[in-house]
Short mmCIF file of N, CA and C in Angstrom, two decimals:
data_model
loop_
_atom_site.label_atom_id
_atom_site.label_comp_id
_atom_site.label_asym_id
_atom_site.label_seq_id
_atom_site.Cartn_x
_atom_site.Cartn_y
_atom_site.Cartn_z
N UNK A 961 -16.28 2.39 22.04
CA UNK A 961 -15.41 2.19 20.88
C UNK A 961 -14.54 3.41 20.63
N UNK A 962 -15.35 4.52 21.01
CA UNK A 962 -14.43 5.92 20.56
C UNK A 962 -13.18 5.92 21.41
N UNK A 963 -13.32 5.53 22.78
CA UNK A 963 -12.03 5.83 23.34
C UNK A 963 -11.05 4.61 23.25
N UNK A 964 -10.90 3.85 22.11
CA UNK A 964 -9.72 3.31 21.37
C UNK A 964 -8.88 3.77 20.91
N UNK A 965 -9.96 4.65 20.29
CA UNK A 965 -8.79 5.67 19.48
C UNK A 965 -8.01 6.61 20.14
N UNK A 966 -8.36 7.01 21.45
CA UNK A 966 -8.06 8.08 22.63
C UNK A 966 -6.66 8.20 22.95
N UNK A 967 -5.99 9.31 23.22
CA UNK A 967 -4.59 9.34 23.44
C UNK A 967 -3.88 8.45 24.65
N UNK A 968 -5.16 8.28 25.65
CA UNK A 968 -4.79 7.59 27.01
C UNK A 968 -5.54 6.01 26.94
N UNK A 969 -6.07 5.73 26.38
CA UNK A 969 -6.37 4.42 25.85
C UNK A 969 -4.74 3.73 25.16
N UNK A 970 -4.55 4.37 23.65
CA UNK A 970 -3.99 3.84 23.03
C UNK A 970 -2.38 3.82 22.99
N UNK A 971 -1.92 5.24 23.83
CA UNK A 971 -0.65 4.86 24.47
C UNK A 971 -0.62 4.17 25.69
N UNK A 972 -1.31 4.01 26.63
CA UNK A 972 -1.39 2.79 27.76
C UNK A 972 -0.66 1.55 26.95
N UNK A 973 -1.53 1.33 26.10
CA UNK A 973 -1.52 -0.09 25.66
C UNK A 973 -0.76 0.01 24.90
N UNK A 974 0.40 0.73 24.49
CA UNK A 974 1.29 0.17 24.08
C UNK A 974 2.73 0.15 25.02
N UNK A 975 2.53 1.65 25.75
CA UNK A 975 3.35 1.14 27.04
C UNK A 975 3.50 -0.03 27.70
N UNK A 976 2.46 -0.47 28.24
CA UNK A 976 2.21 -1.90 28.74
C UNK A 976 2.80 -2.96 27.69
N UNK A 977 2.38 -2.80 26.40
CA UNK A 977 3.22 -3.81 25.91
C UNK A 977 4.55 -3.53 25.70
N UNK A 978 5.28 -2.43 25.80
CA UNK A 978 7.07 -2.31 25.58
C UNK A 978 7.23 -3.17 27.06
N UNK A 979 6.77 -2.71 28.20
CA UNK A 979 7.37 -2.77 29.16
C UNK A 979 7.22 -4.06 29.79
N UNK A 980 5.77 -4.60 29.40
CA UNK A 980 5.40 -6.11 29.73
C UNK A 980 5.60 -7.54 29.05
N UNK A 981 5.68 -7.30 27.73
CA UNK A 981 5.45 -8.63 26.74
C UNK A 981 6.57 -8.44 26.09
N UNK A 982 6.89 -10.00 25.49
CA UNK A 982 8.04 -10.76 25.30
C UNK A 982 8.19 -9.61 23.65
N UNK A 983 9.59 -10.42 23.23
CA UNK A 983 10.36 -9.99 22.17
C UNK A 983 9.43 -9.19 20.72
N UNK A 984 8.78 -10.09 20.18
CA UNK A 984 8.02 -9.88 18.96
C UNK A 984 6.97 -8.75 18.99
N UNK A 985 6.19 -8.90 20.14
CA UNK A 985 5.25 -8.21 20.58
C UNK A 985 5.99 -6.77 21.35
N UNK A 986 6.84 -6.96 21.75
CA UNK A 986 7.31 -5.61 22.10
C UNK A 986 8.04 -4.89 20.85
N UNK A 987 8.51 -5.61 20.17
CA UNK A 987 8.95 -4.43 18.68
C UNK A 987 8.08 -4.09 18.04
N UNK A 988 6.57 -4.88 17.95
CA UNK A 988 5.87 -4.22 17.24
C UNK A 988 5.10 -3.18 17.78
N UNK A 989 5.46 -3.33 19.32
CA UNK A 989 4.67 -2.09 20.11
C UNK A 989 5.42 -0.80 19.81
N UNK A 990 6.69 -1.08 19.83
CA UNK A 990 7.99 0.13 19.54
C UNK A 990 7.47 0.49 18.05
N UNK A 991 7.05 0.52 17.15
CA UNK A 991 7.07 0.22 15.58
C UNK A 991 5.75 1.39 16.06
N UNK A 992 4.75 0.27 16.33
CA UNK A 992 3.36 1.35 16.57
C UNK A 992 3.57 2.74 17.08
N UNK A 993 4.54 2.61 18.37
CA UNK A 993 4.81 4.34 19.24
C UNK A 993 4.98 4.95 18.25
N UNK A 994 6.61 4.65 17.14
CA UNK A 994 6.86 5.45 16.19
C UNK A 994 5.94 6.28 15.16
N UNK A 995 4.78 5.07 14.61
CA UNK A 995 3.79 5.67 13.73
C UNK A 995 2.83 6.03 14.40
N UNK A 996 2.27 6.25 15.58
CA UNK A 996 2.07 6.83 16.28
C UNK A 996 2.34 8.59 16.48
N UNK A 997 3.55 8.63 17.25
CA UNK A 997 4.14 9.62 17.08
C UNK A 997 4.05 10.85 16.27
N UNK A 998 4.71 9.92 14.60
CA UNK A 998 4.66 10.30 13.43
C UNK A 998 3.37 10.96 13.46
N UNK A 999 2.04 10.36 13.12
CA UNK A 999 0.63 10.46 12.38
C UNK A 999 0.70 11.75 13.39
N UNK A 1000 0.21 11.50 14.70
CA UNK A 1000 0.19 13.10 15.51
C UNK A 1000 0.84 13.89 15.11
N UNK A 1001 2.03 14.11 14.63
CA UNK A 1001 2.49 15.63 14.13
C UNK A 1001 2.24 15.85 13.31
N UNK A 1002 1.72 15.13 12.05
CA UNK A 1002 1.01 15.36 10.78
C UNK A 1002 -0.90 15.77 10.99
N UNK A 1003 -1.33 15.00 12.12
CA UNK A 1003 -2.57 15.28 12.39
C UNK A 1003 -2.42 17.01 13.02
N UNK A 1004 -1.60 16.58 13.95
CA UNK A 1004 -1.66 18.54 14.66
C UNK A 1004 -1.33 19.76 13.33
N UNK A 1005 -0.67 19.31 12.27
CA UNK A 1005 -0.17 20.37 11.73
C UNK A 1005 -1.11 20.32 10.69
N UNK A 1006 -1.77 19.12 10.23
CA UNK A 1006 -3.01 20.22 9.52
C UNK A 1006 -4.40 20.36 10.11
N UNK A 1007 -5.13 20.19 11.04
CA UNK A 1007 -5.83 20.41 12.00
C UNK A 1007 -5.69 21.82 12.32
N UNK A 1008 -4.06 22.96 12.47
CA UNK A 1008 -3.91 24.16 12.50
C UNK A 1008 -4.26 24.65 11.10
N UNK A 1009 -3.64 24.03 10.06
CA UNK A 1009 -3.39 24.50 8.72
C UNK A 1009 -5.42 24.69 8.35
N UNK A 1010 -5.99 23.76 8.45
CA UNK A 1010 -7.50 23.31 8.28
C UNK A 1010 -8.70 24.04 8.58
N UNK A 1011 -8.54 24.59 10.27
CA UNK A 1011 -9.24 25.15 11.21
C UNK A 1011 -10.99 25.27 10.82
N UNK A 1012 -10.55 23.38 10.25
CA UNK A 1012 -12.25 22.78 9.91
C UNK A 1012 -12.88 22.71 11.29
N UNK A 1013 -14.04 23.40 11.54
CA UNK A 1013 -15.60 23.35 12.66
C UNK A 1013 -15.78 21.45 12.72
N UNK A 1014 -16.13 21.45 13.98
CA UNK A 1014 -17.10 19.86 14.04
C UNK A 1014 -18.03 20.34 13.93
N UNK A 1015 -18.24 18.87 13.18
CA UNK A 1015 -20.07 18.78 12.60
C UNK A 1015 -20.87 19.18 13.97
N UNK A 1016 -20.94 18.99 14.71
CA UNK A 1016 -22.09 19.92 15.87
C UNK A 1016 -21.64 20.98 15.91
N UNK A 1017 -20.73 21.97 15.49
CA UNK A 1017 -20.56 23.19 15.76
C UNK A 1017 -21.33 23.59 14.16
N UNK A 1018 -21.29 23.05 12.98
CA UNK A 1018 -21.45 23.46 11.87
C UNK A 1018 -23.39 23.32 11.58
N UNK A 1019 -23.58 22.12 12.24
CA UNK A 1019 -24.56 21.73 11.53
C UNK A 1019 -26.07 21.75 12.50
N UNK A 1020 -27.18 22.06 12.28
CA UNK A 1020 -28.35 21.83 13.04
C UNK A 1020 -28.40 20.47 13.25
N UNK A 1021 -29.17 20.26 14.52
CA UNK A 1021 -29.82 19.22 14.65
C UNK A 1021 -28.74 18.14 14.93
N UNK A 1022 -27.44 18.20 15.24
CA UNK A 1022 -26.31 17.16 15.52
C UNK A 1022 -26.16 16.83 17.05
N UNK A 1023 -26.22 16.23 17.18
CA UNK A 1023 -26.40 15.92 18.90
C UNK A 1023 -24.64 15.22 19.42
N UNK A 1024 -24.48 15.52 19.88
CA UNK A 1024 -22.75 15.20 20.71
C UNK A 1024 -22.78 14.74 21.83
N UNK A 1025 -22.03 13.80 22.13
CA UNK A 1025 -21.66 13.32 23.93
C UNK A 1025 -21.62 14.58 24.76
N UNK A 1026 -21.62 14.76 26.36
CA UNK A 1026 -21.91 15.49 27.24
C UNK A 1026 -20.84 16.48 27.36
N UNK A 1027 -19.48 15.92 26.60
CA UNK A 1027 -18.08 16.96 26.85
C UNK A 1027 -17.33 17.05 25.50
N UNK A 1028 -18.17 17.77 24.57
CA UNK A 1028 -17.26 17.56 23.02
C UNK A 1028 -16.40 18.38 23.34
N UNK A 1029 -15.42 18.07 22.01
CA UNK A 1029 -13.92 18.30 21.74
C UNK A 1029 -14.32 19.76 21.47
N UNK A 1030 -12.88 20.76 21.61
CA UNK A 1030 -13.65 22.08 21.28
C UNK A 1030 -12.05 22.36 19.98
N UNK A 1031 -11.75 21.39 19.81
CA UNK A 1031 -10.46 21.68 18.94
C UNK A 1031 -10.85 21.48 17.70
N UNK A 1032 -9.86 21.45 16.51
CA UNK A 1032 -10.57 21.21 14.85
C UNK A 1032 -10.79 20.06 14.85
N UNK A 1033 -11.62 19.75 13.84
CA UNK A 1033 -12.22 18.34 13.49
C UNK A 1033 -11.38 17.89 12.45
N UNK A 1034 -10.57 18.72 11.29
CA UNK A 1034 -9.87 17.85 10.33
C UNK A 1034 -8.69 17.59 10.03
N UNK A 1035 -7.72 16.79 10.41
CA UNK A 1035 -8.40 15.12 10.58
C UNK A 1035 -8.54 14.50 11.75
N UNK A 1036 -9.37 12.99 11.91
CA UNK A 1036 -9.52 12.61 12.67
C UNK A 1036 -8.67 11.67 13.86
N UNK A 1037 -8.46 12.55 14.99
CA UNK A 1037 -6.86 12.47 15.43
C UNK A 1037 -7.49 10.72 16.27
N UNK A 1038 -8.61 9.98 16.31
CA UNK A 1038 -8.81 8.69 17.11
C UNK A 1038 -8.41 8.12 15.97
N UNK A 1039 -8.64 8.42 14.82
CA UNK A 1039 -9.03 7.21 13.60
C UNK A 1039 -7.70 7.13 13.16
N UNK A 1040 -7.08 8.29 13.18
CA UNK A 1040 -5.57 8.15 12.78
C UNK A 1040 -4.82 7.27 14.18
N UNK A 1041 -4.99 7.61 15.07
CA UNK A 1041 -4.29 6.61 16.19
C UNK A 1041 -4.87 5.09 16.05
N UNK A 1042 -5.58 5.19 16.15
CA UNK A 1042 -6.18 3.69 15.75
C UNK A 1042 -5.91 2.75 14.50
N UNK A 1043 -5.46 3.31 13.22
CA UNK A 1043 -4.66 2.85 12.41
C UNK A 1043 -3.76 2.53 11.83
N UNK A 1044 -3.08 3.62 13.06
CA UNK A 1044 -1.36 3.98 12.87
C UNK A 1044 -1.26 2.54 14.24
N UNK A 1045 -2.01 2.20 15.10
CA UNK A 1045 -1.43 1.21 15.71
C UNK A 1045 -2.02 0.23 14.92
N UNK A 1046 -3.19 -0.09 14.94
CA UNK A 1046 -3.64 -1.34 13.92
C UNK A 1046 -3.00 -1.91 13.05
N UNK A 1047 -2.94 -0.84 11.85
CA UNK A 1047 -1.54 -1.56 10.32
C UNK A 1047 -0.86 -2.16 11.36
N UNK A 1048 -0.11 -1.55 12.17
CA UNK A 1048 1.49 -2.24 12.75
C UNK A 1048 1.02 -3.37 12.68
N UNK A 1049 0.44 -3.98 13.98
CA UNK A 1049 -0.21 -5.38 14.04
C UNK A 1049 -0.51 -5.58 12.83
N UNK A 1050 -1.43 -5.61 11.99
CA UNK A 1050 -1.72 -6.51 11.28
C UNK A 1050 -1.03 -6.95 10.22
N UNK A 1051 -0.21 -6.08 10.09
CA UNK A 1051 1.30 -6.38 9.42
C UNK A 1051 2.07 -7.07 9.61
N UNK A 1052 2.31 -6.95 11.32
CA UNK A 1052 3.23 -7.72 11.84
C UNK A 1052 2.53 -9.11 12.46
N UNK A 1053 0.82 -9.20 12.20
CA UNK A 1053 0.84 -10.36 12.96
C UNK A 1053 -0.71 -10.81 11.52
N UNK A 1054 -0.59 -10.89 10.43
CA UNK A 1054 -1.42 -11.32 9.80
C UNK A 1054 -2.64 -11.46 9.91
N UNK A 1055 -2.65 -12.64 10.69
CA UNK A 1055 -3.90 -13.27 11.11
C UNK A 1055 -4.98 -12.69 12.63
N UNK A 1056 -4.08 -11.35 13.11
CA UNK A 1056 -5.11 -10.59 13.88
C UNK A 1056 -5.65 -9.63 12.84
N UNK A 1057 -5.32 -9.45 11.75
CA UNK A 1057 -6.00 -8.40 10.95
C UNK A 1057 -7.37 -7.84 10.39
N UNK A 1058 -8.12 -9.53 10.65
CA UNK A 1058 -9.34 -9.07 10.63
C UNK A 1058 -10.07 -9.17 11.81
N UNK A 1059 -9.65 -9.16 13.19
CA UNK A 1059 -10.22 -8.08 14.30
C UNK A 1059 -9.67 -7.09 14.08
N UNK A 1060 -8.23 -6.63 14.31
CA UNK A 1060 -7.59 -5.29 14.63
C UNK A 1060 -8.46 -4.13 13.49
N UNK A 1061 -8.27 -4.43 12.13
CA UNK A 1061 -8.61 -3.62 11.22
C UNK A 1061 -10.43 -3.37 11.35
N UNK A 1062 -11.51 -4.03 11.73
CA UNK A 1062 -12.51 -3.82 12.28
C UNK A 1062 -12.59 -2.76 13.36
N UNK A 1063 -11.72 -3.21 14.08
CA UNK A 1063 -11.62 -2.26 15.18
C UNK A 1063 -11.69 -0.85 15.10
N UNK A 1064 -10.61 -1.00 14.38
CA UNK A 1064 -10.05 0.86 13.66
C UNK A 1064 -11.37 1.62 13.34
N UNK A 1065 -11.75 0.72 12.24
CA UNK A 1065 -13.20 1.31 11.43
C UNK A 1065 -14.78 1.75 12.34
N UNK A 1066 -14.45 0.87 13.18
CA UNK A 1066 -15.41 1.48 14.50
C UNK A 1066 -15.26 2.11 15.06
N UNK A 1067 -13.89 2.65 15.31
CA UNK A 1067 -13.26 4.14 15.82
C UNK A 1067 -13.50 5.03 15.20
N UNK A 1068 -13.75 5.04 13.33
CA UNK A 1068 -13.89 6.20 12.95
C UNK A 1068 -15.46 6.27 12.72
N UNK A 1069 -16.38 5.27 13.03
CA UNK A 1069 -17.59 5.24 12.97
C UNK A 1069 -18.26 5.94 14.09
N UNK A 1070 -17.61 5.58 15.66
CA UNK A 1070 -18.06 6.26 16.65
C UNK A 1070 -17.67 7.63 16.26
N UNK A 1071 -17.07 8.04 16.05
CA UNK A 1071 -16.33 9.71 15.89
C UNK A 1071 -17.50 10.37 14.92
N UNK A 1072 -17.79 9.60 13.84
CA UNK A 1072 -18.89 10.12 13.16
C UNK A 1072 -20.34 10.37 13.91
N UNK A 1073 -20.53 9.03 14.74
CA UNK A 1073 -21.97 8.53 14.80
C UNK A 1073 -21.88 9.91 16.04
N UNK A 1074 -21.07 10.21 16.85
CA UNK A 1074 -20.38 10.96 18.13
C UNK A 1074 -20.39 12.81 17.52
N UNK A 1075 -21.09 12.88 16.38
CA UNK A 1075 -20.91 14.56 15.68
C UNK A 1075 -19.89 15.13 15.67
N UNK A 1076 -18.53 14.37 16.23
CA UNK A 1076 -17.34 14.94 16.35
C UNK A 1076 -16.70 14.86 14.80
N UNK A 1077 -16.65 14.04 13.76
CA UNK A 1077 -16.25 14.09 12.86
C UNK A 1077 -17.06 14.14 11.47
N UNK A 1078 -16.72 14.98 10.33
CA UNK A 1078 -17.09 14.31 9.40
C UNK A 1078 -16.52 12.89 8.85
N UNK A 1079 -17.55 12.60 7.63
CA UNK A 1079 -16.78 11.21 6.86
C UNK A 1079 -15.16 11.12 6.40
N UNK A 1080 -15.13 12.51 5.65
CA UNK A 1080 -13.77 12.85 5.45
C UNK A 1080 -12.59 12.87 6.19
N UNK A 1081 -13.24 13.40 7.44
CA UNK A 1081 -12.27 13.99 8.99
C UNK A 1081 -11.71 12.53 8.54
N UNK A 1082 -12.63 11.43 9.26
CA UNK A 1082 -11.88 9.97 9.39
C UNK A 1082 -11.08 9.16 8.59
N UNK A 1083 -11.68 9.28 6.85
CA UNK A 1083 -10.91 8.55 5.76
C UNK A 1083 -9.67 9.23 5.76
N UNK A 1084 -9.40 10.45 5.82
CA UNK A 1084 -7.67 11.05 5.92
C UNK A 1084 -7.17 10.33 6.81
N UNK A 1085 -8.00 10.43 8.22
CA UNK A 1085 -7.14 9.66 9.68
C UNK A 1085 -7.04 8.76 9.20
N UNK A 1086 -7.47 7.63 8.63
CA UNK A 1086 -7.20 6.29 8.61
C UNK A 1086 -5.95 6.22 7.39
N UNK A 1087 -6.13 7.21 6.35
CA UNK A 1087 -4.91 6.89 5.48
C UNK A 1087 -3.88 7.91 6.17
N UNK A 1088 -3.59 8.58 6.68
CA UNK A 1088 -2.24 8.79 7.50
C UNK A 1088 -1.73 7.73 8.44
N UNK A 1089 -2.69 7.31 9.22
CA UNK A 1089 -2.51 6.04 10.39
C UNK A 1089 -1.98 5.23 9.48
N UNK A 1090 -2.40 4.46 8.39
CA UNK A 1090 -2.22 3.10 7.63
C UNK A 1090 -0.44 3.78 6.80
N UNK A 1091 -0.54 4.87 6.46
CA UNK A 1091 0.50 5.64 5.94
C UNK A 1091 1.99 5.48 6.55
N UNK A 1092 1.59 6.00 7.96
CA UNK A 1092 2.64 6.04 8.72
C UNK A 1092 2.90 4.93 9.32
N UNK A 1093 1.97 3.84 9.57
CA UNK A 1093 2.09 2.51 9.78
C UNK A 1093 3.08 1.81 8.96
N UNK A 1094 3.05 2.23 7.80
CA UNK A 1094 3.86 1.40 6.12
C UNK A 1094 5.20 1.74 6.57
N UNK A 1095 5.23 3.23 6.88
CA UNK A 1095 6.43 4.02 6.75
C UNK A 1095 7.45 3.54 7.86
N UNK A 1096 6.71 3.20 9.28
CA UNK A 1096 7.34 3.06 10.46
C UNK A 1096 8.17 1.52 10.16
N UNK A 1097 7.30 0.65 9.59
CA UNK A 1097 7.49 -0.92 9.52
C UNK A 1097 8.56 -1.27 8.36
N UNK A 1098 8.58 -0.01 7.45
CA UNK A 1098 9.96 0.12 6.79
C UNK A 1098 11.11 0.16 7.42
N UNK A 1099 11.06 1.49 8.00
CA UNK A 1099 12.30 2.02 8.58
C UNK A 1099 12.62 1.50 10.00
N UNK A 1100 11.86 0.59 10.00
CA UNK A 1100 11.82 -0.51 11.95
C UNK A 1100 11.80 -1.65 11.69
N UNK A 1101 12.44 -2.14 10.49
CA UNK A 1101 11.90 -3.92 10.55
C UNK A 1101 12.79 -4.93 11.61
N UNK A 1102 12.28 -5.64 11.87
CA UNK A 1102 12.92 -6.88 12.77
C UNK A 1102 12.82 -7.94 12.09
#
């Protein structure tokens, strides 16, 4: 589930959809890159500003996958990708919204359950993702 949120997971799949799938589905892939995009430069710039520890670096007893992240933990740069593409869709397509938006939330669950994030790390990611999602589908409508 964590690598949904992943930089090479979640731009694949939207490449593939600019370059593969018909009209509707490709603007909303274009829509997603944008908030996409967006959320990452807001995630990188306070992640510097932050220079919040992951919970396995902070805390006893936290156990992590075999190759943790060695960068800041706040915010959570899967949960924000994962919502910044999600909103799009479910915006643009209603009735996938209650898979897509599940989805997201298990991205920021693995990141937790994964010692890589706190609770917090993720609820910011998800309201920048959903943020910049609003913002992109403004200024991109079809």
């Amino acid at each position: 589930m964590t690598h949904l949120g992943g930089a090479t997971f979640s731009l694949s799949l939207l490449f593939l959809f600019i370059l593969f799938l018909p009209g509707s589905i490709r603007q909303s892939a274009i829509v997603a890159l944008a908030s996409i995009i967006l959320s990452h430069l807001i995630v990188q710039l306070i992640k510097k500003l932050s220079c919040r520890q992951r919970p396995y670096l902070s805390l006893p007893d936290v156990h992590t996958c075999s190759n943790p992240l060695k960068d800041y933990s706040f915010p959570s740069g899967h949960t924000t990708a994962a919502f910044a593409i999600g909103v799009v869709f479910a915006i643009h397509y209603p009735i996938l919204a209650a898979t897509i938006i599940p989805l997201a939330i298990l991205v920021a669950v693995s990141r937790m359950y994964l010692g890589l994030h706190y609770p917090t790390d993720c609820i910011i990611g998800a309201i920048i993702g959903t943020t910049t999602s609003i913002l992109s589908v403004i200024v991109f409508p079809y």
